[in-house]
Amino acid sequence: MKITEIRLGMVRVPLKTPFKTALRTVDSVEDILVSIHTDTGHTGYGEAAPTAVITGDTQGAIVGAISTVIAPRLIGRDVADLNALCRLVQTALERNTSAKAAVEIALYDLFAQLHGAPLYRILGGGTPVLRTDITISVDATDTMVADAVAAVDAGFDALKIKIGQDLRLDLERIRAIHAAVDGRAQLRLDANQGWTPRQAVQAMRRLEAADIEPELLEQPVKARDLAGLKYVTKRVHVPVMADESVFGPLELIELIRMRAADIVNIKLMKSGGLSNAIRLADIAGLHGVTCMMGCMIETGISAAAAAHLAVAKADVISKIDLDGPSLCASNPVEGGVMFDGARIEIGDAPGLGITSVRDVMPIAG
Ligand code: MG
């Protein structure tokens, strides 16, 4: 199965409601679609989410990285050499993790198709069913409470609550949501780097005093402030999760060496795709660090790859935050993984199982 062509497009899907965090507000998915074509007629699909405030990747940068640097290295190569191809992708240029992720996802899709099995099975996974949480965007307290209650009523039993804008307001929001869902959902707090280390400790102590026990506190402090993250982890009972602080294996090794967090959020757009995400899960597993499988604002292409990986590494990845497809107003993907509210189910089709993607605007590569 030889690679003949790599095409790029843009997939644009409005979100049901704007996605708001301490870092950004987003109204629609505008991701770069990668399709890798082969001499056997098989097509592999991948997706890159331009999340400039986190990865530094923009649409233009993703297109440039793939079309001018990564794709020329892959044309004519055999999909059977997956590990060698991933190494070509990873060493093609520094950073650009979203571009690398999209290409790797399409390569793994093809590799699994070559072997005639769903990707999760090629990666050694068992039961292909997951339950995801859903994001509650940061907003006025009343709005967040209404969103949280609606999510719980819709069957979600874990809520990813976005905070980190204003400490006093954040505590008010958490208390109100906690009272409204009344033990019907786990609360995952994501401050998206919005607090100082001292504020984070103060916030968790206040919640503790109010008998509120969140399941975890995600990325309370600045991404580069590992010492600050450790300061928080050492002082609070709530497990602390690193997100923006950990992109790839080297950052995870440093985080573990410092004992700076209890949990790590793996995202394909940060790791540069599946090869490093597998390494992250394996390194975390060796050190007793649990993992969340997360995503950016993604449709069911790259989120499907994340779901396959989460099933394969279910022994280490015990928390799932793959709500991207549920946040979309429509689904551009034909076939693939079923994202139905809190429930995610992978079918039997080879690879990622995607047969086509609708509403794609071609981009000249
Ligand atoms: Mg996060």
Short mmCIF file of C-alpha atoms and ligand atoms in Angstrom, two decimals:
data_model
loop_
_atom_site.label_atom_id
_atom_site.label_comp_id
_atom_site.label_asym_id
_atom_site.label_seq_id
_atom_site.Cartn_x
_atom_site.Cartn_y
_atom_site.Cartn_z
CA MET A 1 0.00 0.00 0.00
CA LYS A 2 2.01 2.97 -1.31
CA ILE A 3 1.21 6.63 -0.65
CA THR A 4 0.38 8.43 -3.90
CA GLU A 5 -1.11 11.75 -2.80
CA ILE A 6 -1.81 13.85 0.31
CA ARG A 7 -4.76 16.24 0.03
CA LEU A 8 -5.74 19.07 2.36
CA GLY A 9 -9.09 20.70 2.99
CA MET A 10 -10.91 22.69 5.62
CA VAL A 11 -13.83 21.23 7.52
CA ARG A 12 -16.08 23.90 9.00
CA VAL A 13 -18.84 23.01 11.44
CA PRO A 14 -20.67 25.48 13.72
CA LEU A 15 -20.78 24.62 17.42
CA LYS A 16 -24.15 24.23 19.18
CA THR A 17 -23.08 26.94 21.65
CA PRO A 18 -19.84 28.97 21.84
CA PHE A 19 -16.96 27.20 23.62
CA LYS A 20 -15.50 29.55 26.25
CA THR A 21 -12.44 29.05 28.46
CA ALA A 22 -10.03 31.33 30.33
CA LEU A 23 -7.97 31.38 27.11
CA ARG A 24 -10.46 31.77 24.24
CA THR A 25 -13.97 31.77 22.78
CA VAL A 26 -14.74 29.62 19.71
CA ASP A 27 -17.98 29.54 17.65
CA SER A 28 -17.14 26.87 15.10
CA VAL A 29 -14.73 24.10 14.22
CA GLU A 30 -12.41 25.17 11.41
CA ASP A 31 -10.02 22.26 11.23
CA ILE A 32 -7.64 21.12 8.52
CA LEU A 33 -8.61 17.78 7.00
CA VAL A 34 -5.85 15.55 5.68
CA SER A 35 -6.59 12.64 3.37
CA ILE A 36 -3.79 10.31 2.37
CA HIS A 37 -4.41 8.37 -0.84
CA THR A 38 -2.76 5.12 -1.88
CA ASP A 39 -2.16 2.95 -4.93
CA THR A 40 -4.60 0.34 -3.55
CA GLY A 41 -7.49 2.84 -3.47
CA HIS A 42 -7.54 3.05 0.33
CA THR A 43 -7.84 6.51 1.92
CA GLY A 44 -6.67 7.49 5.39
CA TYR A 45 -8.19 10.48 7.19
CA GLY A 46 -6.67 12.88 9.71
CA GLU A 47 -7.59 16.24 11.24
CA ALA A 48 -5.64 19.13 12.74
CA ALA A 49 -7.26 21.65 15.10
CA PRO A 50 -5.59 25.08 14.91
CA THR A 51 -5.41 25.96 18.61
CA ALA A 52 -3.04 28.94 18.45
CA VAL A 53 -3.27 29.86 22.15
CA ILE A 54 -2.19 26.37 23.23
CA THR A 55 -0.12 24.70 20.51
CA GLY A 56 0.80 27.82 18.52
CA ASP A 57 -0.65 26.16 15.41
CA THR A 58 -2.71 28.22 12.95
CA GLN A 59 -4.54 27.01 9.83
CA GLY A 60 -1.88 28.52 7.57
CA ALA A 61 0.98 27.03 9.58
CA ILE A 62 -0.63 23.57 9.54
CA VAL A 63 -1.18 23.70 5.77
CA GLY A 64 2.38 24.95 5.18
CA ALA A 65 3.97 22.34 7.45
CA ILE A 66 2.13 19.47 5.79
CA SER A 67 2.27 20.55 2.15
CA THR A 68 5.83 21.85 2.00
CA VAL A 69 7.69 19.80 4.62
CA ILE A 70 5.89 16.62 5.73
CA ALA A 71 4.03 15.41 2.62
CA PRO A 72 7.08 15.36 0.26
CA ARG A 73 8.78 12.93 2.70
CA LEU A 74 5.88 10.48 2.55
CA ILE A 75 4.95 10.30 -1.14
CA GLY A 76 5.91 6.90 -2.58
CA ARG A 77 6.45 5.32 0.86
CA ASP A 78 4.82 2.07 1.95
CA VAL A 79 2.16 2.29 4.69
CA ALA A 80 3.40 -1.04 6.06
CA ASP A 81 6.47 0.80 7.43
CA LEU A 82 4.31 2.70 9.93
CA ASN A 83 6.95 3.33 12.62
CA ALA A 84 9.49 4.56 10.07
CA LEU A 85 6.85 6.86 8.54
CA CYS A 86 5.95 8.28 11.97
CA ARG A 87 9.63 8.96 12.58
CA LEU A 88 9.76 10.83 9.23
CA VAL A 89 6.77 12.92 10.34
CA GLN A 90 8.18 13.67 13.80
CA THR A 91 11.65 14.62 12.55
CA ALA A 92 10.44 16.65 9.55
CA LEU A 93 10.34 19.89 11.58
CA GLU A 94 10.23 21.17 15.16
CA ARG A 95 6.91 21.65 17.04
CA ASN A 96 3.91 21.89 14.63
CA THR A 97 2.27 19.15 16.69
CA SER A 98 -1.22 19.56 15.18
CA ALA A 99 0.08 19.13 11.62
CA LYS A 100 2.04 16.04 12.69
CA ALA A 101 -1.02 14.68 14.52
CA ALA A 102 -3.26 14.97 11.45
CA VAL A 103 -0.77 13.14 9.23
CA GLU A 104 -0.06 10.42 11.82
CA ILE A 105 -3.79 9.83 12.37
CA ALA A 106 -4.25 9.24 8.63
CA LEU A 107 -1.21 6.92 8.57
CA TYR A 108 -2.51 4.82 11.49
CA ASP A 109 -5.94 4.73 9.80
CA LEU A 110 -4.31 3.29 6.65
CA PHE A 111 -2.09 0.88 8.60
CA ALA A 112 -5.11 -0.60 10.38
CA GLN A 113 -6.98 -0.80 7.05
CA LEU A 114 -3.98 -2.63 5.58
CA HIS A 115 -4.37 -5.23 8.34
CA GLY A 116 -8.16 -5.31 8.02
CA ALA A 117 -9.03 -4.45 11.63
CA PRO A 118 -10.28 -1.45 13.60
CA LEU A 119 -7.37 0.67 14.88
CA TYR A 120 -8.10 -0.03 18.57
CA ARG A 121 -7.65 -3.74 17.92
CA ILE A 122 -4.38 -3.22 16.06
CA LEU A 123 -3.25 -1.26 19.15
CA GLY A 124 -4.26 -4.13 21.43
CA GLY A 125 -7.58 -2.85 22.80
CA GLY A 126 -10.59 -4.78 24.09
CA THR A 127 -14.07 -3.39 24.74
CA PRO A 128 -14.72 -0.51 22.31
CA VAL A 129 -17.08 1.55 24.45
CA LEU A 130 -16.21 4.74 26.38
CA ARG A 131 -18.05 7.38 28.41
CA THR A 132 -17.03 11.00 27.98
CA ASP A 133 -17.59 14.06 30.11
CA ILE A 134 -18.83 17.32 28.55
CA THR A 135 -17.47 20.86 28.80
CA ILE A 136 -19.42 23.53 30.65
CA SER A 137 -18.06 26.79 29.21
CA VAL A 138 -17.14 29.62 31.54
CA ASP A 139 -20.02 32.08 31.65
CA ALA A 140 -22.43 33.84 34.01
CA THR A 141 -23.12 31.56 37.00
CA ASP A 142 -26.81 31.09 36.08
CA THR A 143 -25.90 30.07 32.54
CA MET A 144 -23.30 27.58 33.77
CA VAL A 145 -25.77 26.08 36.24
CA ALA A 146 -28.39 25.72 33.50
CA ASP A 147 -25.82 24.13 31.14
CA ALA A 148 -24.67 21.74 33.89
CA VAL A 149 -28.21 20.64 34.77
CA ALA A 150 -29.07 20.15 31.08
CA ALA A 151 -25.93 18.02 30.61
CA VAL A 152 -26.71 15.82 33.61
CA ASP A 153 -30.32 15.45 32.43
CA ALA A 154 -28.93 14.39 29.03
CA GLY A 155 -27.02 11.54 30.71
CA PHE A 156 -23.56 12.97 31.38
CA ASP A 157 -22.13 11.90 34.73
CA ALA A 158 -18.94 13.96 34.54
CA LEU A 159 -18.73 17.70 33.83
CA LYS A 160 -15.60 19.58 32.71
CA ILE A 161 -16.19 22.97 34.28
CA LYS A 162 -14.22 25.82 32.73
CA ILE A 163 -13.08 28.42 35.26
CA GLY A 164 -9.93 30.45 35.85
CA GLN A 165 -11.13 33.98 35.07
CA ASP A 166 -11.80 35.43 38.52
CA LEU A 167 -11.24 33.55 41.78
CA ARG A 168 -14.28 34.87 43.66
CA LEU A 169 -16.60 34.27 40.70
CA ASP A 170 -15.04 30.86 40.04
CA LEU A 171 -15.83 29.71 43.59
CA GLU A 172 -19.39 31.02 43.26
CA ARG A 173 -19.78 29.10 39.98
CA ILE A 174 -18.47 25.83 41.42
CA ARG A 175 -20.63 26.08 44.56
CA ALA A 176 -23.75 26.80 42.49
CA ILE A 177 -23.13 23.94 40.04
CA HIS A 178 -22.31 21.55 42.90
CA ALA A 179 -25.60 22.41 44.60
CA ALA A 180 -27.59 22.14 41.35
CA VAL A 181 -26.31 18.72 40.20
CA ASP A 182 -26.45 17.39 43.76
CA GLY A 183 -24.09 14.43 43.50
CA ARG A 184 -25.37 13.34 40.08
CA ALA A 185 -22.10 14.18 38.33
CA GLN A 186 -18.37 14.28 39.02
CA LEU A 187 -16.96 17.79 38.75
CA ARG A 188 -13.72 18.20 36.79
CA LEU A 189 -12.42 21.76 37.20
CA ASP A 190 -10.30 23.23 34.39
CA ALA A 191 -8.73 26.62 35.17
CA ASN A 192 -6.79 26.75 31.85
CA GLN A 193 -3.76 28.42 33.52
CA GLY A 194 -5.95 31.20 34.96
CA TRP A 195 -4.81 31.12 38.60
CA THR A 196 -1.59 31.73 40.49
CA PRO A 197 -0.32 28.79 42.57
CA ARG A 198 -1.47 30.52 45.79
CA GLN A 199 -4.92 31.24 44.37
CA ALA A 200 -5.30 27.59 43.33
CA VAL A 201 -4.45 26.35 46.82
CA GLN A 202 -6.77 28.94 48.38
CA ALA A 203 -9.61 27.93 46.04
CA MET A 204 -9.28 24.22 46.79
CA ARG A 205 -9.13 24.86 50.56
CA ARG A 206 -12.32 26.94 50.37
CA LEU A 207 -14.09 24.14 48.46
CA GLU A 208 -12.83 21.59 50.97
CA ALA A 209 -14.23 23.70 53.83
CA ALA A 210 -17.59 23.74 51.99
CA ASP A 211 -17.46 19.91 51.68
CA ILE A 212 -17.12 20.07 47.90
CA GLU A 213 -14.81 17.42 46.47
CA PRO A 214 -14.07 17.88 42.78
CA GLU A 215 -12.76 14.82 40.96
CA LEU A 216 -9.73 16.77 39.77
CA LEU A 217 -8.26 20.23 39.20
CA GLU A 218 -6.81 20.73 35.72
CA GLN A 219 -3.97 23.07 34.82
CA PRO A 220 -4.52 25.69 37.56
CA VAL A 221 -1.32 27.61 36.72
CA LYS A 222 0.71 28.75 33.70
CA ALA A 223 1.85 25.99 31.35
CA ARG A 224 5.57 26.61 31.93
CA ASP A 225 5.26 26.95 35.72
CA LEU A 226 5.99 23.34 36.70
CA ALA A 227 7.25 24.52 40.09
CA GLY A 228 3.91 26.29 40.61
CA LEU A 229 2.02 23.18 39.54
CA LYS A 230 4.02 21.15 42.04
CA TYR A 231 3.32 23.76 44.74
CA VAL A 232 -0.42 23.21 44.21
CA THR A 233 -0.19 19.40 43.92
CA LYS A 234 1.71 19.17 47.24
CA ARG A 235 -0.79 21.29 49.14
CA VAL A 236 -4.26 20.18 48.06
CA HIS A 237 -6.16 16.90 48.42
CA VAL A 238 -7.84 17.17 45.02
CA PRO A 239 -5.78 15.37 42.35
CA VAL A 240 -4.09 17.88 40.05
CA MET A 241 -3.97 17.24 36.30
CA ALA A 242 -1.45 18.70 33.85
CA ASP A 243 -2.78 19.69 30.44
CA GLU A 244 -0.99 22.59 28.73
CA SER A 245 2.19 21.77 30.76
CA VAL A 246 2.65 18.42 28.99
CA PHE A 247 2.83 18.07 25.22
CA GLY A 248 5.11 15.08 24.61
CA PRO A 249 7.12 12.38 26.42
CA LEU A 250 10.00 14.68 27.43
CA GLU A 251 7.69 17.07 29.31
CA LEU A 252 5.94 14.12 30.97
CA ILE A 253 9.25 12.66 32.15
CA GLU A 254 10.16 16.02 33.69
CA LEU A 255 6.71 16.32 35.30
CA ILE A 256 7.05 12.85 36.82
CA ARG A 257 10.62 13.54 37.99
CA MET A 258 9.34 16.66 39.79
CA ARG A 259 6.13 14.94 40.99
CA ALA A 260 4.39 18.09 39.76
CA ALA A 261 0.95 16.54 39.05
CA ASP A 262 -1.11 13.42 39.72
CA ILE A 263 -2.80 13.02 36.32
CA VAL A 264 -1.89 13.97 32.76
CA ASN A 265 -4.25 14.98 29.95
CA ILE A 266 -3.11 13.41 26.66
CA LYS A 267 -4.24 15.18 23.50
CA LEU A 268 -3.15 14.16 20.00
CA MET A 269 -2.85 17.83 18.97
CA LYS A 270 -0.23 18.35 21.71
CA SER A 271 1.68 15.07 21.36
CA GLY A 272 1.97 15.31 17.57
CA GLY A 273 -0.21 12.28 17.01
CA LEU A 274 -0.55 8.67 18.06
CA SER A 275 3.07 7.49 18.26
CA ASN A 276 3.92 9.93 21.05
CA ALA A 277 0.50 9.58 22.69
CA ILE A 278 1.18 5.84 23.01
CA ARG A 279 4.55 6.67 24.59
CA LEU A 280 2.86 9.12 27.00
CA ALA A 281 0.37 6.48 28.15
CA ASP A 282 3.14 3.89 28.58
CA ILE A 283 5.42 6.25 30.54
CA ALA A 284 2.53 7.38 32.75
CA GLY A 285 1.48 3.77 33.33
CA LEU A 286 4.99 2.78 34.40
CA HIS A 287 4.95 5.52 37.05
CA GLY A 288 1.42 5.06 38.32
CA VAL A 289 0.25 8.37 36.82
CA THR A 290 -3.29 8.09 35.47
CA CYS A 291 -4.31 9.71 32.19
CA MET A 292 -7.21 11.52 30.65
CA MET A 293 -7.75 11.28 26.88
CA GLY A 294 -8.71 14.78 25.79
CA CYS A 295 -9.22 16.72 22.58
CA MET A 296 -9.30 20.28 21.26
CA ILE A 297 -12.31 21.57 19.29
CA GLU A 298 -12.36 18.53 16.99
CA THR A 299 -14.85 16.60 14.88
CA GLY A 300 -15.19 12.82 14.79
CA ILE A 301 -12.05 12.37 12.67
CA SER A 302 -9.23 13.13 15.09
CA ALA A 303 -11.52 12.52 18.08
CA ALA A 304 -12.13 9.04 16.61
CA ALA A 305 -8.39 8.35 16.65
CA ALA A 306 -8.29 9.51 20.29
CA ALA A 307 -11.18 7.16 21.12
CA HIS A 308 -9.39 4.19 19.49
CA LEU A 309 -6.26 4.99 21.51
CA ALA A 310 -8.23 5.39 24.76
CA VAL A 311 -9.79 1.95 24.26
CA ALA A 312 -6.39 0.43 23.52
CA LYS A 313 -4.80 2.00 26.62
CA ALA A 314 -7.81 1.67 28.92
CA ASP A 315 -5.60 0.32 31.73
CA VAL A 316 -3.91 3.76 32.03
CA ILE A 317 -6.41 6.13 30.38
CA SER A 318 -9.27 6.06 32.85
CA LYS A 319 -10.79 9.49 32.17
CA ILE A 320 -12.32 10.50 28.85
CA ASP A 321 -12.87 14.06 27.66
CA LEU A 322 -13.77 13.56 23.99
CA ASP A 323 -16.73 15.92 23.77
CA GLY A 324 -15.65 17.73 20.58
CA PRO A 325 -18.06 15.86 18.26
CA SER A 326 -20.99 16.35 20.71
CA LEU A 327 -20.33 20.11 20.77
CA CYS A 328 -20.71 20.29 16.95
CA ALA A 329 -24.10 21.32 15.53
CA SER A 330 -23.74 18.70 12.77
CA ASN A 331 -21.56 15.69 12.02
CA PRO A 332 -19.48 15.94 8.81
CA VAL A 333 -18.17 12.38 9.14
CA GLU A 334 -19.71 9.36 7.40
CA GLY A 335 -18.92 6.09 9.21
CA GLY A 336 -16.36 6.07 11.98
CA VAL A 337 -16.87 6.23 15.71
CA MET A 338 -20.35 6.85 17.12
CA PHE A 339 -20.39 9.86 19.45
CA ASP A 340 -23.80 9.83 21.10
CA GLY A 341 -23.91 12.17 24.09
CA ALA A 342 -21.91 10.63 26.91
CA ARG A 343 -21.58 7.31 25.07
CA ILE A 344 -18.83 6.62 22.53
CA GLU A 345 -18.86 3.35 20.61
CA ILE A 346 -16.43 2.08 18.00
CA GLY A 347 -17.68 -0.27 15.29
CA ASP A 348 -16.01 -3.14 13.46
CA ALA A 349 -14.89 -1.32 10.30
CA PRO A 350 -11.15 -1.41 9.50
CA GLY A 351 -8.99 1.58 10.48
CA LEU A 352 -10.95 4.55 11.83
CA GLY A 353 -13.98 3.34 9.84
CA ILE A 354 -14.48 6.70 8.09
CA THR A 355 -15.95 6.34 4.59
CA SER A 356 -16.23 10.03 3.68
CA VAL A 357 -16.23 13.58 5.08
CA ARG A 358 -18.84 16.14 4.00
CA ASP A 359 -18.61 19.93 3.59
CA VAL A 360 -14.86 20.02 2.95
CA MET A 361 -13.41 23.11 1.26
CA PRO A 362 -10.38 22.05 -0.77
CA ILE A 363 -7.08 23.79 -0.07
CA ALA A 364 -4.40 23.84 -2.74
CA GLY A 365 -1.39 22.02 -1.29
MG MG B 1 -7.62 21.61 29.66
#
